[in-house]
Amino acid sequence: MTRRTEWSGAGTDTGPGPEYAAEGSGALAEPGRGAGFGEGAGRRSRSHSRGGGSPSSSRAEKGEPRDPVEQAGNICLRLLTGTPRTRKQLADALRKREIPDEAAEEVLSRFEDVGLINDAAFADAWVESRHHGRGLGRRALVRELRTKGVDSALIDEAVGQLDSDQEEETAKELVARKLRSTRGLDRDKRIRRLAGMLARKGYGEGMALRVVRQALEAEGEDTEGLDEPF
């Protein structure tokens, strides 16, 4: 992969664009700008609610929309500000806030239509960022994307763009940084520690053993039998 992308905001347009908030009937207006919930309306609400207002008047004071579609839109816009999220992550957040399924589905589909939700771009950016930033291998990247709710086909496509040579080079860099801290240990402990570190990072056993063997051989360590599973 030739392009590096920092994860914060990488891979997809995450900003809650005003052009989207103004679309249609205004059901997805910006937070606090629903009909009847402007600054003047807030003052009127407060004057009427002194001495104990109803829950609905309390919500009005805070500028919270009553329409579940508008609520869902505002929640999604806030969550997407500065941080890409998958459709499943947003759906889970809406469910947690007890947004009706029908309203959530309408908003999520509309966000996908305008590109504010893009799981394919999310997966591509995640793979690039987590590989270069944390040194994660394919297996770990697949696990993480699954927990984010990304579709398996999109995961395969994103992880498939990670070049095998680049993955092995990253594994070598990880071992080189860890190698010094293992000096003084016997060979078998060094192997377990180095190979275990790569396994936790998501590298396959074959690649892990090959990289560890090469690193130890460069130090003059006897690596006979290291090709066998350890």
mmCIF file of C-alpha atoms in Angstrom:
data_model
loop_
_atom_site.group_PDB
_atom_site.id
_atom_site.type_symbol
_atom_site.label_atom_id
_atom_site.label_comp_id
_atom_site.label_asym_id
_atom_site.label_seq_id
_atom_site.Cartn_x
_atom_site.Cartn_y
_atom_site.Cartn_z
ATOM 1 C CA MET A 1 0.000 0.000 0.000
ATOM 2 C CA THR A 2 1.597 3.286 -1.039
ATOM 3 C CA ARG A 3 -0.675 5.808 0.639
ATOM 4 C CA ARG A 4 -0.566 6.481 4.361
ATOM 5 C CA THR A 5 -3.572 7.860 6.126
ATOM 6 C CA GLU A 6 -3.884 8.952 9.732
ATOM 7 C CA TRP A 7 -6.926 7.315 11.249
ATOM 8 C CA SER A 8 -8.615 10.404 12.617
ATOM 9 C CA GLY A 9 -10.993 11.233 9.795
ATOM 10 C CA ALA A 10 -9.287 8.970 7.235
ATOM 11 C CA GLY A 11 -11.028 7.275 4.406
ATOM 12 C CA THR A 12 -14.421 8.912 4.463
ATOM 13 C CA ASP A 13 -16.123 12.251 4.612
ATOM 14 C CA THR A 14 -17.232 12.414 8.215
ATOM 15 C CA GLY A 15 -18.134 16.031 8.637
ATOM 16 C CA PRO A 16 -21.785 16.756 9.321
ATOM 17 C CA GLY A 17 -22.124 18.921 6.227
ATOM 18 C CA PRO A 18 -24.672 21.698 6.432
ATOM 19 C CA GLU A 19 -25.862 20.849 2.955
ATOM 20 C CA TYR A 20 -27.101 17.533 4.316
ATOM 21 C CA ALA A 21 -28.650 19.017 7.434
ATOM 22 C CA ALA A 22 -30.665 21.387 5.246
ATOM 23 C CA GLU A 23 -31.990 18.755 2.891
ATOM 24 C CA GLY A 24 -35.610 17.848 2.413
ATOM 25 C CA SER A 25 -38.154 18.871 4.972
ATOM 26 C CA GLY A 26 -35.566 19.696 7.635
ATOM 27 C CA ALA A 27 -36.129 16.469 9.541
ATOM 28 C CA LEU A 28 -32.363 16.176 9.951
ATOM 29 C CA ALA A 29 -31.667 19.781 10.904
ATOM 30 C CA GLU A 30 -28.640 20.734 12.922
ATOM 31 C CA PRO A 31 -28.828 20.022 16.668
ATOM 32 C CA GLY A 32 -30.939 22.575 18.496
ATOM 33 C CA ARG A 33 -32.465 24.044 15.315
ATOM 34 C CA GLY A 34 -35.664 22.064 15.011
ATOM 35 C CA ALA A 35 -38.845 24.008 14.324
ATOM 36 C CA GLY A 36 -39.986 25.849 17.440
ATOM 37 C CA PHE A 37 -36.722 25.205 19.313
ATOM 38 C CA GLY A 38 -34.770 28.410 18.580
ATOM 39 C CA GLU A 39 -33.389 30.801 21.133
ATOM 40 C CA GLY A 40 -36.664 32.718 21.534
ATOM 41 C CA ALA A 41 -38.638 29.530 21.928
ATOM 42 C CA GLY A 42 -36.196 28.413 24.612
ATOM 43 C CA ARG A 43 -36.804 31.611 26.579
ATOM 44 C CA ARG A 44 -40.566 31.202 26.295
ATOM 45 C CA SER A 45 -40.274 27.606 27.499
ATOM 46 C CA ARG A 46 -38.255 28.635 30.522
ATOM 47 C CA SER A 47 -40.715 31.348 31.479
ATOM 48 C CA HIS A 48 -43.594 28.895 31.364
ATOM 49 C CA SER A 49 -41.787 26.104 33.195
ATOM 50 C CA ARG A 50 -40.697 27.955 36.292
ATOM 51 C CA GLY A 51 -42.204 26.378 39.330
ATOM 52 C CA GLY A 52 -42.152 22.874 37.829
ATOM 53 C CA GLY A 53 -42.617 22.145 34.125
ATOM 54 C CA SER A 54 -43.570 18.930 32.377
ATOM 55 C CA PRO A 55 -40.913 16.571 30.926
ATOM 56 C CA SER A 56 -41.810 17.752 27.424
ATOM 57 C CA SER A 57 -41.192 21.401 28.355
ATOM 58 C CA SER A 58 -37.885 20.380 29.921
ATOM 59 C CA ARG A 59 -36.835 18.757 26.660
ATOM 60 C CA ALA A 60 -37.854 21.890 24.794
ATOM 61 C CA GLU A 61 -35.617 23.985 27.038
ATOM 62 C CA LYS A 62 -32.666 21.821 26.077
ATOM 63 C CA GLY A 63 -33.473 22.106 22.383
ATOM 64 C CA GLU A 64 -34.057 18.374 21.990
ATOM 65 C CA PRO A 65 -36.262 17.505 18.996
ATOM 66 C CA ARG A 66 -39.396 15.455 19.594
ATOM 67 C CA ASP A 67 -39.368 13.833 16.156
ATOM 68 C CA PRO A 68 -37.453 10.504 16.409
ATOM 69 C CA VAL A 69 -36.085 10.937 12.877
ATOM 70 C CA GLU A 70 -34.620 14.306 13.779
ATOM 71 C CA GLN A 71 -33.309 12.877 17.047
ATOM 72 C CA ALA A 72 -31.626 10.052 15.169
ATOM 73 C CA GLY A 73 -30.093 12.456 12.673
ATOM 74 C CA ASN A 74 -28.681 14.684 15.386
ATOM 75 C CA ILE A 75 -27.245 11.718 17.279
ATOM 76 C CA CYS A 76 -25.537 10.385 14.158
ATOM 77 C CA LEU A 77 -24.136 13.775 13.220
ATOM 78 C CA ARG A 78 -22.627 14.201 16.674
ATOM 79 C CA LEU A 79 -21.100 10.726 16.636
ATOM 80 C CA LEU A 80 -19.628 11.199 13.170
ATOM 81 C CA THR A 81 -18.008 14.526 13.962
ATOM 82 C CA GLY A 82 -14.257 13.889 13.742
ATOM 83 C CA THR A 83 -14.569 10.086 13.919
ATOM 84 C CA PRO A 84 -15.633 7.710 11.131
ATOM 85 C CA ARG A 85 -18.091 5.035 12.225
ATOM 86 C CA THR A 86 -19.714 2.049 10.592
ATOM 87 C CA ARG A 87 -23.421 1.675 10.015
ATOM 88 C CA LYS A 88 -23.610 -0.967 12.740
ATOM 89 C CA GLN A 89 -21.896 1.271 15.275
ATOM 90 C CA LEU A 90 -24.399 4.029 14.603
ATOM 91 C CA ALA A 91 -27.323 1.607 14.629
ATOM 92 C CA ASP A 92 -26.191 0.279 18.013
ATOM 93 C CA ALA A 93 -25.936 3.823 19.359
ATOM 94 C CA LEU A 94 -29.453 4.668 18.166
ATOM 95 C CA ARG A 95 -30.856 1.489 19.679
ATOM 96 C CA LYS A 96 -29.168 2.277 22.983
ATOM 97 C CA ARG A 97 -30.881 5.665 22.942
ATOM 98 C CA GLU A 98 -34.220 3.945 22.261
ATOM 99 C CA ILE A 99 -34.728 5.422 18.802
ATOM 100 C CA PRO A 100 -37.477 3.444 17.007
ATOM 101 C CA ASP A 101 -36.122 1.006 14.432
ATOM 102 C CA GLU A 102 -38.074 2.580 11.582
ATOM 103 C CA ALA A 103 -36.684 6.060 12.288
ATOM 104 C CA ALA A 104 -33.152 4.686 12.715
ATOM 105 C CA GLU A 105 -33.328 2.803 9.422
ATOM 106 C CA GLU A 106 -34.543 5.896 7.575
ATOM 107 C CA VAL A 107 -31.717 8.050 8.892
ATOM 108 C CA LEU A 108 -28.985 5.452 8.419
ATOM 109 C CA SER A 109 -30.034 4.802 4.816
ATOM 110 C CA ARG A 110 -30.087 8.520 4.079
ATOM 111 C CA PHE A 111 -26.645 8.959 5.604
ATOM 112 C CA GLU A 112 -25.364 6.163 3.374
ATOM 113 C CA ASP A 113 -26.917 7.776 0.313
ATOM 114 C CA VAL A 114 -25.028 11.035 0.885
ATOM 115 C CA GLY A 115 -21.755 9.309 1.839
ATOM 116 C CA LEU A 116 -21.669 10.126 5.540
ATOM 117 C CA ILE A 117 -21.687 6.381 6.216
ATOM 118 C CA ASN A 118 -19.308 4.373 4.015
ATOM 119 C CA ASP A 119 -18.254 1.028 5.444
ATOM 120 C CA ALA A 120 -15.941 0.256 2.511
ATOM 121 C CA ALA A 121 -13.979 3.478 2.997
ATOM 122 C CA PHE A 122 -14.002 2.882 6.758
ATOM 123 C CA ALA A 123 -12.448 -0.572 6.293
ATOM 124 C CA ASP A 124 -9.782 0.685 3.869
ATOM 125 C CA ALA A 125 -8.733 3.503 6.189
ATOM 126 C CA TRP A 126 -8.801 1.222 9.234
ATOM 127 C CA VAL A 127 -6.473 -1.321 7.609
ATOM 128 C CA GLU A 128 -4.021 1.329 6.474
ATOM 129 C CA SER A 129 -3.985 3.188 9.770
ATOM 130 C CA ARG A 130 -3.855 0.208 12.119
ATOM 131 C CA HIS A 131 -1.180 -1.561 10.079
ATOM 132 C CA HIS A 132 1.135 1.437 9.822
ATOM 133 C CA GLY A 133 0.296 2.889 13.225
ATOM 134 C CA ARG A 134 0.100 -0.258 15.378
ATOM 135 C CA GLY A 135 1.824 -2.833 13.198
ATOM 136 C CA LEU A 136 -1.204 -5.123 13.098
ATOM 137 C CA GLY A 137 -1.239 -8.100 10.747
ATOM 138 C CA ARG A 138 -4.094 -9.421 8.650
ATOM 139 C CA ARG A 139 -5.680 -11.616 11.296
ATOM 140 C CA ALA A 140 -5.900 -8.862 13.879
ATOM 141 C CA LEU A 141 -7.280 -6.420 11.304
ATOM 142 C CA VAL A 142 -9.995 -8.878 10.310
ATOM 143 C CA ARG A 143 -10.974 -9.402 13.956
ATOM 144 C CA GLU A 144 -11.187 -5.693 14.630
ATOM 145 C CA LEU A 145 -13.277 -4.936 11.545
ATOM 146 C CA ARG A 146 -15.689 -7.719 12.454
ATOM 147 C CA THR A 147 -16.231 -6.172 15.859
ATOM 148 C CA LYS A 148 -17.077 -2.912 14.073
ATOM 149 C CA GLY A 149 -19.799 -4.684 12.116
ATOM 150 C CA VAL A 150 -18.188 -4.402 8.682
ATOM 151 C CA ASP A 151 -19.493 -6.876 6.101
ATOM 152 C CA SER A 152 -17.198 -9.858 5.435
ATOM 153 C CA ALA A 153 -16.866 -9.064 1.729
ATOM 154 C CA LEU A 154 -15.739 -5.519 2.520
ATOM 155 C CA ILE A 155 -13.273 -6.823 5.109
ATOM 156 C CA ASP A 156 -11.754 -9.235 2.592
ATOM 157 C CA GLU A 157 -11.407 -6.479 0.038
ATOM 158 C CA ALA A 158 -9.783 -4.061 2.476
ATOM 159 C CA VAL A 159 -7.377 -6.567 4.014
ATOM 160 C CA GLY A 160 -6.560 -7.921 0.545
ATOM 161 C CA GLN A 161 -5.018 -4.557 -0.315
ATOM 162 C CA LEU A 162 -2.355 -5.080 2.342
ATOM 163 C CA ASP A 163 0.724 -6.191 0.432
ATOM 164 C CA SER A 164 2.292 -9.418 1.755
ATOM 165 C CA ASP A 165 5.818 -8.020 1.440
ATOM 166 C CA GLN A 166 4.782 -4.928 3.404
ATOM 167 C CA GLU A 167 3.197 -7.098 6.088
ATOM 168 C CA GLU A 168 6.391 -9.122 6.483
ATOM 169 C CA GLU A 169 8.516 -5.981 6.541
ATOM 170 C CA THR A 170 6.374 -4.600 9.349
ATOM 171 C CA ALA A 171 6.776 -7.870 11.255
ATOM 172 C CA LYS A 172 10.558 -7.554 10.925
ATOM 173 C CA GLU A 173 10.445 -4.030 12.314
ATOM 174 C CA LEU A 174 8.398 -5.207 15.284
ATOM 175 C CA VAL A 175 10.886 -7.998 16.036
ATOM 176 C CA ALA A 176 13.860 -5.659 15.655
ATOM 177 C CA ARG A 177 12.400 -3.297 18.270
ATOM 178 C CA LYS A 178 11.686 -6.162 20.675
ATOM 179 C CA LEU A 179 14.911 -8.080 20.095
ATOM 180 C CA ARG A 180 17.146 -6.085 22.427
ATOM 181 C CA SER A 181 14.858 -6.630 25.421
ATOM 182 C CA THR A 182 15.146 -10.413 24.971
ATOM 183 C CA ARG A 183 18.940 -10.555 25.033
ATOM 184 C CA GLY A 184 20.222 -12.530 27.965
ATOM 185 C CA LEU A 185 17.315 -14.985 27.819
ATOM 186 C CA ASP A 186 17.841 -18.507 26.590
ATOM 187 C CA ARG A 187 16.998 -19.165 22.965
ATOM 188 C CA ASP A 188 13.672 -20.890 23.550
ATOM 189 C CA LYS A 189 12.373 -18.066 25.745
ATOM 190 C CA ARG A 190 13.404 -15.527 23.136
ATOM 191 C CA ILE A 191 11.570 -17.472 20.449
ATOM 192 C CA ARG A 192 8.409 -17.730 22.539
ATOM 193 C CA ARG A 193 8.463 -14.056 23.431
ATOM 194 C CA LEU A 194 9.118 -12.790 19.911
ATOM 195 C CA ALA A 195 6.801 -15.191 18.120
ATOM 196 C CA GLY A 196 4.093 -14.635 20.734
ATOM 197 C CA MET A 197 4.309 -10.875 20.214
ATOM 198 C CA LEU A 198 3.788 -11.312 16.473
ATOM 199 C CA ALA A 199 0.910 -13.731 17.041
ATOM 200 C CA ARG A 200 -0.853 -11.183 19.256
ATOM 201 C CA LYS A 201 -0.385 -8.607 16.504
ATOM 202 C CA GLY A 202 -2.186 -10.880 14.072
ATOM 203 C CA TYR A 203 0.662 -12.482 12.120
ATOM 204 C CA GLY A 204 0.447 -16.091 10.986
ATOM 205 C CA GLU A 205 2.659 -18.726 12.587
ATOM 206 C CA GLY A 206 4.661 -19.379 9.422
ATOM 207 C CA MET A 207 5.563 -15.748 8.896
ATOM 208 C CA ALA A 208 6.246 -15.204 12.601
ATOM 209 C CA LEU A 209 8.703 -18.089 12.825
ATOM 210 C CA ARG A 210 10.434 -17.084 9.596
ATOM 211 C CA VAL A 211 10.925 -13.509 10.757
ATOM 212 C CA VAL A 212 12.113 -14.544 14.235
ATOM 213 C CA ARG A 213 14.545 -17.072 12.780
ATOM 214 C CA GLN A 214 16.069 -14.490 10.454
ATOM 215 C CA ALA A 215 16.469 -11.992 13.295
ATOM 216 C CA LEU A 216 18.155 -14.507 15.590
ATOM 217 C CA GLU A 217 20.419 -15.792 12.839
ATOM 218 C CA ALA A 218 21.575 -12.227 12.216
ATOM 219 C CA GLU A 219 22.743 -12.185 15.856
ATOM 220 C CA GLY A 220 24.569 -15.498 15.423
ATOM 221 C CA GLU A 221 21.950 -17.529 17.319
ATOM 222 C CA ASP A 222 21.552 -21.211 16.502
ATOM 223 C CA THR A 223 18.084 -21.597 14.952
ATOM 224 C CA GLU A 224 18.112 -25.299 14.137
ATOM 225 C CA GLY A 225 14.600 -26.742 14.481
ATOM 226 C CA LEU A 226 12.979 -23.342 14.550
ATOM 227 C CA ASP A 227 10.926 -24.114 11.456
ATOM 228 C CA GLU A 228 8.867 -26.512 13.537
ATOM 229 C CA PRO A 229 5.748 -25.184 15.327
ATOM 230 C CA PHE A 230 6.803 -23.857 18.708
#
